[in-house]
């Protein structure tokens, strides 16, 4: 339980740090983006200017700590300010439309990528003497050095532009009634290429990590003992090698997940997929600072929570962690 | 028990393929072991003892392999078996205790799981029966039943090693190979483990190959001894005779490095120098460069084991070994 | 130690291939202006040719008598030249041709020249970030491992905190706020988000080396800290430090391209990322202009592969288990 408490404390603290970064960023920036923005908006209605001021903390006489306190309180309550590009919609309303798309796309892809990548990694380590295994490892290492968005561009070019198998972008067909069977089918069709992009590029990372862990584990003495005991190869592979090799993968989730989510955001931008990533893209280009920051906060929050879950999973998988012996 | 041969190792060569060349860690070793016999194998670390043990269990993997020779267990050549057939022999006929129980036990599986799966791999019995068998065995090594569901990191070093022994004896093998089973333990625990082994041996009647770099451990318990140096057996024979009159200069050196019981506690005299590399070792006796008694002829050829008396052999020109 | 390391690196087939690729890229980056057919931002060629020249068709003779016996004459020969300036505008959005091997972009810039010039920025940003982050992480790791105590706790804690905050969204947000002049801001942003991972890795390496026998012995003997750190700890960290350097450089190149692609960053600079930005902004895909968006991505991928290959080699050197045999 000490472990749980420690990890939970860490979660709360990292969330707090993310919020703090978010609070200070606009107030610390050189070149005064608020002023630049307001200059640009010369002549716009006063109401909009007010919300810009609010976003940069220029509308109050409060001292910084008081502002900070209010900001934390508002954020926790889900009040993320007013969007500038879709004035006067609250940021939270804008985000609500994007969130399901991202959760659907990224959630599925992360699970697929992790599952397939891990299985491939186990295979590649177990059969590492084989040509096909080293070829696969080489292939995915190569894919991994592609920029995500470029892989997306290439897939669009090949499968959407040239072969016309999939749409060029978007998430669903506008010809179908929302919620109808045809609409759901179109969601699948529109989602295929972005999902493929994210899965293909994240899969490699999981695979290489699992392969290296597995090779390290296979050299452990407890594997030798398992062989000496005359256990069937399948059982050694699954219960002794893979079971132990996956532990660092779950721990490594911390680093990789944030990375994959980043890649997923970019993929959404390339495919104009109406999730958080594409919205971030629009916010960046419209200099919609409140929206942009809210997106950062939500993404950071989900990554942190996912990490926390990984920490808890590890607790169930590894008795040493449970006892605080590791 | 009848005086029958259980294991016969015949001109075994084994080692590791490395970038620099083939490390022949076991070089032309021949040994034999009777049923119920306790054979001690001693030698400095790096002389190929573990490689020999691994070769017998057929555990050499990746770059390691058996080059040539036979390992006859009751007439079957283990070296020639395929993996599936070998699995039939492992743990049922011969089993092994590793040096570090901490490393050899899977850290994330419970003791129960690790004991039971050894049984279930070889016997088609219900899980509950396998559990009972495992419990029974744990009792024999004085481990309380409430430790059954523990994980390795929750146990002491001595307990872990006793569990390893229980695991190795689960299926009542004929041969137990122990590779430095007590090296990682402190002296008191070491004693109790050795006593336990003797006690179990009397009860269950298995043969033991006991590997150690510390010859003094074997004084009281082994029936016969093989001394290894740089991949080769340099002296071999019944323990008592070997202790009484060591023939090979290396054996004498090892015995001199015993801690003296009467003298002051301190560093033992030991043997100067280092063993040669095992990739293309120079011709001549491998011990010659460190041997106080070396003569010019020692450098010209490698002496083979020469029989001194029945069951006693030495590989040194001074005890009549030919080159 | 460093020599040994380099020797093994060159002996390893993978890392040798990676080093060669890296060498070629650095060569292109250094000699970009000489290698590129046109300046990266040129949209025309200008040629001035002499089309007519007349010499001596006018003659002036002036005479002057200074005294009785001195007479001075001046001859003037006039030359007239006619020049013609030809301005050859590059076609816009042209397909590959012999004049423009990779075609041109929306502004008529030669894409091959941009690709070559972009090598400079991309490779420079990658390596500079790699170097900067590696130095910072190494310093933090050594301080943390060596000073220990509260200092170590603090560094370790913040490393773990920043490790899990997702880097790319943070980079995008900061990048949107900061005015982008030159490439320094982007290097700083990349560095700010990529220090935690190498710091954590290097710190644990320092801690484990610190407890090795030979370091313990030196400490017992009362060796100076600087001796222990620079002569005993650092030499044993070469492979991990190098591998982190390459890993950070790789992710910096990828992240830079990503930021530029989405328009965060200085889009007036010519780099692989900005070529892709303009390609996307001008609908290169819908034009089927593969020559516009394919090459920059391939260059990034090749650079990445070079780093990955070198690191494969380093991994195999430092972790013998990963070796094939
Ligand atoms: N995986 C390996 N690759 C190459 N050489 C090895 C390997 N394992 C052991 N050796 C070498 O084989 C020799 C014998 O090792 P080992 O059998 O472990 O000796 P011992 O058990 O007597 O200490 C040593 O010289 C060692 O360096
Ligand atoms: Mg050994």
PDB file of C-alpha atoms and ligand atoms in Angstrom, chain B residues 15-18 23-26 43-52 63-64 99 179-180 211 228 276 278, ligand 1:
ATOM      1  CA  UNK B  15      33.090 -24.830 -25.029  1.00  0.00           C
ATOM      2  CA  UNK B  16      32.063 -21.464 -26.384  1.00  0.00           C
ATOM      3  CA  UNK B  17      32.409 -19.986 -29.824  1.00  0.00           C
ATOM      4  CA  UNK B  18      33.618 -16.408 -29.418  1.00  0.00           C
ATOM      5  CA  UNK B  23      37.051 -21.397 -25.880  1.00  0.00           C
ATOM      6  CA  UNK B  24      37.438 -25.087 -25.144  1.00  0.00           C
ATOM      7  CA  UNK B  25      36.389 -24.995 -21.518  1.00  0.00           C
ATOM      8  CA  UNK B  26      36.068 -28.763 -21.263  1.00  0.00           C
ATOM      9  CA  UNK B  43      39.477 -26.512  -9.405  1.00  0.00           C
ATOM     10  CA  UNK B  44      40.027 -22.794  -9.586  1.00  0.00           C
ATOM     11  CA  UNK B  45      37.213 -20.758 -10.993  1.00  0.00           C
ATOM     12  CA  UNK B  46      37.292 -20.550 -14.762  1.00  0.00           C
ATOM     13  CA  UNK B  47      38.686 -24.037 -15.219  1.00  0.00           C
ATOM     14  CA  UNK B  48      35.526 -25.333 -16.858  1.00  0.00           C
ATOM     15  CA  UNK B  49      33.626 -26.989 -14.004  1.00  0.00           C
ATOM     16  CA  UNK B  50      30.328 -25.291 -14.735  1.00  0.00           C
ATOM     17  CA  UNK B  51      30.708 -25.909 -18.434  1.00  0.00           C
ATOM     18  CA  UNK B  52      31.110 -29.601 -17.666  1.00  0.00           C
ATOM     19  CA  UNK B  63      27.339 -19.956 -28.724  1.00  0.00           C
ATOM     20  CA  UNK B  64      28.072 -22.892 -26.433  1.00  0.00           C
ATOM     21  CA  UNK B  99      25.261 -21.721  -7.587  1.00  0.00           C
ATOM     22  CA  UNK B 179      27.429 -26.488  -9.088  1.00  0.00           C
ATOM     23  CA  UNK B 180      28.949 -24.593  -6.174  1.00  0.00           C
ATOM     24  CA  UNK B 211      31.413 -28.961  -7.944  1.00  0.00           C
ATOM     25  CA  UNK B 228      40.349 -29.884 -12.945  1.00  0.00           C
ATOM     26  CA  UNK B 276      46.270 -20.008 -19.374  1.00  0.00           C
ATOM     27  CA  UNK B 278      41.516 -21.628 -23.230  1.00  0.00           C
TER      28      UNK B 278
HETATM   29  N1  LIG D   1      29.393 -17.606 -22.460  1.00  0.00           N
HETATM   30  C1  LIG D   1      30.718 -17.753 -22.531  1.00  0.00           C
HETATM   31  N2  LIG D   1      31.370 -17.322 -23.636  1.00  0.00           N
HETATM   32  C2  LIG D   1      32.706 -17.465 -23.729  1.00  0.00           C
HETATM   33  N3  LIG D   1      33.488 -18.025 -22.788  1.00  0.00           N
HETATM   34  C3  LIG D   1      32.899 -18.480 -21.667  1.00  0.00           C
HETATM   35  C4  LIG D   1      31.483 -18.360 -21.481  1.00  0.00           C
HETATM   36  N4  LIG D   1      31.178 -18.880 -20.276  1.00  0.00           N
HETATM   37  C5  LIG D   1      32.335 -19.306 -19.740  1.00  0.00           C
HETATM   38  N5  LIG D   1      33.381 -19.076 -20.571  1.00  0.00           N
HETATM   39  C6  LIG D   1      34.786 -19.415 -20.344  1.00  0.00           C
HETATM   40  O1  LIG D   1      34.868 -20.792 -20.169  1.00  0.00           O
HETATM   41  C7  LIG D   1      35.781 -21.089 -19.139  1.00  0.00           C
HETATM   42  C8  LIG D   1      35.163 -22.001 -18.140  1.00  0.00           C
HETATM   43  O2  LIG D   1      34.092 -21.358 -17.478  1.00  0.00           O
HETATM   44  P1  LIG D   1      33.266 -22.100 -16.348  1.00  0.00           P
HETATM   45  O3  LIG D   1      32.867 -23.427 -16.852  1.00  0.00           O
HETATM   46  O4  LIG D   1      32.177 -21.189 -15.937  1.00  0.00           O
HETATM   47  O5  LIG D   1      34.327 -22.237 -15.197  1.00  0.00           O
HETATM   48  P2  LIG D   1      34.120 -22.574 -13.655  1.00  0.00           P
HETATM   49  O6  LIG D   1      32.712 -23.010 -13.455  1.00  0.00           O
HETATM   50  O7  LIG D   1      35.115 -23.616 -13.387  1.00  0.00           O
HETATM   51  O8  LIG D   1      34.428 -21.338 -12.914  1.00  0.00           O
HETATM   52  C9  LIG D   1      36.251 -19.791 -18.537  1.00  0.00           C
HETATM   53  O9  LIG D   1      37.540 -19.521 -18.994  1.00  0.00           O
HETATM   54  C10 LIG D   1      35.288 -18.777 -19.085  1.00  0.00           C
HETATM   55  O10 LIG D   1      35.973 -17.590 -19.382  1.00  0.00           O
END
